Each structure stands twice: as C-alpha cells, then as structure tokens.
Protein backbone atom coordinates (compact mmCIF):
# COMPACT_ATOMS: atom_id res chain seq x y z
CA UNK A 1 0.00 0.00 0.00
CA UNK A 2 1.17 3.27 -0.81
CA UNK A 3 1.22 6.24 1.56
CA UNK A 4 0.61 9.32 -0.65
CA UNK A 5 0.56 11.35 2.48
CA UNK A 6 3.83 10.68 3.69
CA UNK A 7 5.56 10.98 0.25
CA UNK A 8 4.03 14.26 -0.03
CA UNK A 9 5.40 15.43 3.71
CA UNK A 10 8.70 14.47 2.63
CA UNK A 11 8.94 15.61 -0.59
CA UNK A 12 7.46 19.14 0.85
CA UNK A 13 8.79 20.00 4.04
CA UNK A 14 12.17 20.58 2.84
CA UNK A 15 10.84 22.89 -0.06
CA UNK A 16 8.84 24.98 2.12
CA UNK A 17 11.77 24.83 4.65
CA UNK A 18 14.00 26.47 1.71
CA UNK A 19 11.63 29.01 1.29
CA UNK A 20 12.57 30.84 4.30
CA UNK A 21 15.95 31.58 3.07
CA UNK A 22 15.06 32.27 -0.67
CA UNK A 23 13.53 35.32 -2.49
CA UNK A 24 12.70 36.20 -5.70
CA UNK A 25 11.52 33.68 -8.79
CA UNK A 26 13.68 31.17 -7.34
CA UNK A 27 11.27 31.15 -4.16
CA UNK A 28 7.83 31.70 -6.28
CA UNK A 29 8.70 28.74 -8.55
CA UNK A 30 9.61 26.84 -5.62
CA UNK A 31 6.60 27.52 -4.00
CA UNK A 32 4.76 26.89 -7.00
CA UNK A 33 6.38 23.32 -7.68
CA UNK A 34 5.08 22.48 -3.78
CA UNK A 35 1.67 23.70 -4.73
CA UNK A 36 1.31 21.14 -7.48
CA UNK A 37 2.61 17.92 -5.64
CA UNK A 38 -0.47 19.66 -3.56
CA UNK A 39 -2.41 19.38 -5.91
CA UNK A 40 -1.47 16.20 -7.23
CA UNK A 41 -2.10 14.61 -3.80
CA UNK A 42 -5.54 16.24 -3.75
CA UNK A 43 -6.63 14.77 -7.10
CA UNK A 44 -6.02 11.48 -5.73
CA UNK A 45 -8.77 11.67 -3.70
CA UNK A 46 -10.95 13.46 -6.06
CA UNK A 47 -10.73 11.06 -8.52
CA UNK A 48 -11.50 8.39 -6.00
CA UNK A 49 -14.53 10.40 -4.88
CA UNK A 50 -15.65 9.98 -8.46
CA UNK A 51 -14.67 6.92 -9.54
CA UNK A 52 -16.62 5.09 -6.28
CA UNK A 53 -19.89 7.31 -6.94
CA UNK A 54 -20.02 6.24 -10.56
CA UNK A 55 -18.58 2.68 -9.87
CA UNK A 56 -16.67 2.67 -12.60
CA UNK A 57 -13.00 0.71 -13.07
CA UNK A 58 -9.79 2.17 -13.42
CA UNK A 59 -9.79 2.52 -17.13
CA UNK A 60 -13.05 3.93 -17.51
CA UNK A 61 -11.97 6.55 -15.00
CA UNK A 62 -8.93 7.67 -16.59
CA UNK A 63 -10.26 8.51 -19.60
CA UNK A 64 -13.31 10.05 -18.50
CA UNK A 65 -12.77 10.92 -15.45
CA UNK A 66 -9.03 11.74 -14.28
CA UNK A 67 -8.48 14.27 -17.36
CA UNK A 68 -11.65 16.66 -16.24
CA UNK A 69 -10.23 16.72 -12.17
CA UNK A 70 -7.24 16.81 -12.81
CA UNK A 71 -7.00 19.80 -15.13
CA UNK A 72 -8.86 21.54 -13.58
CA UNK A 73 -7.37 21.69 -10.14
CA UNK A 74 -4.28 22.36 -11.62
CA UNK A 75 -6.12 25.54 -13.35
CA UNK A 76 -7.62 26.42 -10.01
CA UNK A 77 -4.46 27.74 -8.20
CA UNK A 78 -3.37 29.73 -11.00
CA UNK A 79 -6.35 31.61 -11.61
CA UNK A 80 -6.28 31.86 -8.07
CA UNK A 81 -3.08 33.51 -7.75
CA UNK A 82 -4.20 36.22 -10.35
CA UNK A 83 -7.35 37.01 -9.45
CA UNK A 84 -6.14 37.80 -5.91
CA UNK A 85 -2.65 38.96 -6.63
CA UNK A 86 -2.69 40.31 -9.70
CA UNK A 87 0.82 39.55 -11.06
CA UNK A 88 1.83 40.54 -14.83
CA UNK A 89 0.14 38.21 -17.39
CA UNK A 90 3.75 37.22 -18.52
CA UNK A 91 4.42 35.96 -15.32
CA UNK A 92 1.62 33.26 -15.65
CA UNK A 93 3.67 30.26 -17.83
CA UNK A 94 6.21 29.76 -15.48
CA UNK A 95 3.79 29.66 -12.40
CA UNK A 96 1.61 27.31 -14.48
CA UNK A 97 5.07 25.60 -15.56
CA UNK A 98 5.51 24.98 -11.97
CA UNK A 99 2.53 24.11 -11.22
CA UNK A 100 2.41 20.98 -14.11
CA UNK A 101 6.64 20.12 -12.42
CA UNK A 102 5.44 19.54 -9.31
CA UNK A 103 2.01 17.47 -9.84
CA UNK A 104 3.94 15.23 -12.32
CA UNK A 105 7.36 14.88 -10.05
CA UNK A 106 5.18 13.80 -7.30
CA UNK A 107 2.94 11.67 -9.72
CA UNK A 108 6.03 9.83 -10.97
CA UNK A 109 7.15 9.52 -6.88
CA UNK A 110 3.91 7.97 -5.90
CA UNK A 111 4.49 5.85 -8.58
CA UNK A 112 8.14 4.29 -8.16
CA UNK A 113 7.21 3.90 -4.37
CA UNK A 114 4.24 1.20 -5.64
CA UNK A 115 6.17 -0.22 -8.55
CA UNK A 116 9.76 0.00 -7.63
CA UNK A 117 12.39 1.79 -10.18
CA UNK A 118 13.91 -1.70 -11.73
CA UNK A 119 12.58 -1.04 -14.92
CA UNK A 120 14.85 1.93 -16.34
CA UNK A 121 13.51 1.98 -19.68
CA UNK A 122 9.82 2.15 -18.88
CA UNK A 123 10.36 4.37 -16.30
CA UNK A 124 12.04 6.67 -19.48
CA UNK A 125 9.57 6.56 -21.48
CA UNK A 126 7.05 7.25 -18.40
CA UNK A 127 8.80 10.62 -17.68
CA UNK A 128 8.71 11.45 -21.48
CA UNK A 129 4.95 10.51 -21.35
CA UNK A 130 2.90 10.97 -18.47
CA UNK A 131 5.65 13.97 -17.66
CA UNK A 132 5.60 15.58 -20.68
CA UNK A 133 1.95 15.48 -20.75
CA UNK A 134 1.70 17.33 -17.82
CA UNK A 135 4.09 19.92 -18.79
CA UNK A 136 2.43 20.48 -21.95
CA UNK A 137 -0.73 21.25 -20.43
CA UNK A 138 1.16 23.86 -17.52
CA UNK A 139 2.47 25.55 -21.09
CA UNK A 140 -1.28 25.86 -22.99
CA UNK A 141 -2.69 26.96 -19.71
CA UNK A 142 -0.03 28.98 -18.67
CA UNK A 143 0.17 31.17 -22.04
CA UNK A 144 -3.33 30.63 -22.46
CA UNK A 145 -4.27 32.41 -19.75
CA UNK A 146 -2.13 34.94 -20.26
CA UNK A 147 -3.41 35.78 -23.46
CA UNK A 148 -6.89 35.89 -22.55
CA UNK A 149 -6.78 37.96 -19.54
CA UNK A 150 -5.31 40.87 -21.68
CA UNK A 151 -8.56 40.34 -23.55
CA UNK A 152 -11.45 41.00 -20.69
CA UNK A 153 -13.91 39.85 -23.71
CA UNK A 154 -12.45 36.59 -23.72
CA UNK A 155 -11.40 35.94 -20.08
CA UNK A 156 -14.46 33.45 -19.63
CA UNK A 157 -15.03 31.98 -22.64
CA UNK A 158 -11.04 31.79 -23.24
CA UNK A 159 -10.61 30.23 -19.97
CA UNK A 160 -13.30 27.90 -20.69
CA UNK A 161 -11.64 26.80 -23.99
CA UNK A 162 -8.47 26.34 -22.39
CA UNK A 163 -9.52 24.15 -19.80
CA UNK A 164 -11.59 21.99 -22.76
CA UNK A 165 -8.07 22.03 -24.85
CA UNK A 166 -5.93 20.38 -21.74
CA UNK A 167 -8.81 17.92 -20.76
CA UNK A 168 -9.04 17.27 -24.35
CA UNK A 169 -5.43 16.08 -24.71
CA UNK A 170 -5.11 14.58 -21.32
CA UNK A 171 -7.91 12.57 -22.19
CA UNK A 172 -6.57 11.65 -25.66
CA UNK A 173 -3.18 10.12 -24.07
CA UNK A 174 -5.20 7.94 -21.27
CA UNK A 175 -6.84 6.72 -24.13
CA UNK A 176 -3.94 5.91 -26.48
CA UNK A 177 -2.08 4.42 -23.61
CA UNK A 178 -4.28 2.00 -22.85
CA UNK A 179 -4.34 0.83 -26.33
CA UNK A 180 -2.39 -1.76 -28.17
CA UNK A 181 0.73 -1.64 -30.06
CA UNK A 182 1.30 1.71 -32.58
CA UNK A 183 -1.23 3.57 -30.42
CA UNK A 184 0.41 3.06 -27.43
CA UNK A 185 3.52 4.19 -28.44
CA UNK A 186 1.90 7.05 -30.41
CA UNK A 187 0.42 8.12 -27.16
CA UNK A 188 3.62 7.46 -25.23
CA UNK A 189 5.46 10.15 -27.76
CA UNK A 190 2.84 12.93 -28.59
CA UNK A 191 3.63 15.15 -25.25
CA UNK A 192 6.97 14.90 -26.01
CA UNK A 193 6.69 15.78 -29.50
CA UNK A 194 3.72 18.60 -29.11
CA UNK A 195 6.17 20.36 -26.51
CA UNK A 196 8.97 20.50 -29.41
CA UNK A 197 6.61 22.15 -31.59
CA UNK A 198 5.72 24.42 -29.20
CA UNK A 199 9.16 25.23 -28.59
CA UNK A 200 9.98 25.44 -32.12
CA UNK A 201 7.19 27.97 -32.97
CA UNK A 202 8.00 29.86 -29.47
CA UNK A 203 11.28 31.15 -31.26
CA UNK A 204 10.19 31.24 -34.91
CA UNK A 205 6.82 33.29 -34.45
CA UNK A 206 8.73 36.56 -33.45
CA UNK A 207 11.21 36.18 -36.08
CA UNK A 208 8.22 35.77 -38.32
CA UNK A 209 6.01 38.77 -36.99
CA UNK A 210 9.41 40.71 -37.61
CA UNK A 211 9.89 39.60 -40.82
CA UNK A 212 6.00 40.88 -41.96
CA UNK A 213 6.82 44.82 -40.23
C-alpha cells in the first residue's frame, strides 16, 4: 500500500523549509512546484470520490474521469493567484510551468514507491509521457491564460476553452495508452513531441512577426 501522504510530507517539508531563506523567482517557482505535488495529492482523492460514486474501473476513469479533475485543479491555483494577486500576465507560464513540475514529479514519486524503479527503460519513457503530458498542459494553460486575460472579452469563454483544450489532450493520451501496439507508443510520444513544436514555434513566431513589419 502506498502512503501518498507521507511521500508528499517528505517531498514538501524541505521545499517549504528552503523558502525561508530564498527570495525572488527562485522562491515563487519553488513555491509553486510544492503547490502542485499539492495538488497532485488532492486529485487522488478526487478522482476516487468519483470513480466510487459512478462505480466505474480504473480505465473507464482515466479517460473520462481523471483528465476533467485533474485539469482543472491544476487551473484552479493559478487563476487563483491572479485574481487575488494580480501579477503581470507574462508571469503566468512559469507559475503554471511549476505548477504541471510539481504534480507530475510527485505523480512519478507515488508511482516508483508502488512499482519500484527496476525497470529503467519504462520508467524513461514514463517521464517522457505521463511527464511531458503534464508539462504540456502547464504551457497551454499557462500562455493561455495569459493571453486571454489581456482580452477581458475573452477571459471566460477563453478560460473555458483552455480548460476543454488540456482535458481534451489529457484525455486523448489515457486513451492511447491503454491501447495496443502503434497507439500506445503514439500516445507514449505525442507530449513529447507537441512540446517540441511548441518550442519550435516559441522562437520562430517573433522572427516571423518581424519579418511581416
């Protein structure tokens, strides 16, 4: 049996110890990365919640059910945090960054603990996968959200969309994982691949918006 709450106390006391004797980005993001192993402990027991009122088995629930909580509880602090502090929209990808680091580091704990770290190649591709996917959601929502709010007109509806767009793909790898063969490793690779792109188009779009002045 594995003891979610005591991974999480000793993952996080010597973070938030740290903070004391830290300032700047280097103790928001820190702060930030303990929030989402928060979070990440948290969903465990909302997806529970949900998967015993609906009786449904594991499989069911992570592709209907783990992509909606989770998302969204990792959307919940950050609109959180600028609603009530009101921080510069750029500032909002690397708090959402953060955010995604810490629910999938202590994801990936909670998992060794219960299946032991023999396996180094699966474990690999398991950081590249479940990982990545979580970072590529912290990066849409993150610059997502950032966008939007400069927009007032599209703060709800653009929020709403974002949210749909990270269930969307976190629902879309469950699925392919638990498929056979191509799929499987299709679904295993897409994060990882998505958050290339991403970076790829992150440096070429101002070159490009320079290039049409």
């Amino acid at each position: 049996m594995t003891y979610i709450e005591n991974i999480f106390l000793c993952l996080a006391i010597p973070m938030i110890l740290s903070l004391f004797f830290i300032k700047g980005r280097a103790r928001s993001y820190t702060l930030f990365v303990t929030i989402g192993m928060g979070i990440c402990l948290l969903s465990a027991y909302v997806n529970s919640f949900f998967m015993w009122l609906y009786g449904v088995d594991g499989t069911v629930a992570a592709i209907e059910i783990t992509p909606v909580c989770e998302e969204l509880l990792k959307l919940l602090p950050l609109l959180f945090y600028f609603l009530i502090f009101e921080p510069e929209p750029r500032e909002l990808p690397t708090v959402a960054i953060a955010i995604a680091a810490g629910f999938a580091t202590f994801e990936n704990v909670c998992y060794l603990t219960e299946n032991g770290a023999a396996n180094f190649s699966f474990l690999l591709i398991r950081g590249i996968s479940a990982g990545g996917l979580h970072i590529l959601c912290g990066i849409l929502s993150g610059f997502g959200i950032s966008y939007v709010f400069r927009h007032r007109w599209l703060s709800v509806t653009g929020t709403a969309g974002i949210l749909g767009a990270c269930t969307g793909f976190h629902g879309i790898y469950n699925l392919l994982i638990t498929a056979d063969s191509g799929w499987k490793t299709a679904g295993y690779l897409f994060p990882s691949v998505l958050i290339i792109c991403l970076f790829i188009a992150k440096i070429l779009l101002p070159k490009f918006t320079i290039s049409l002045k």
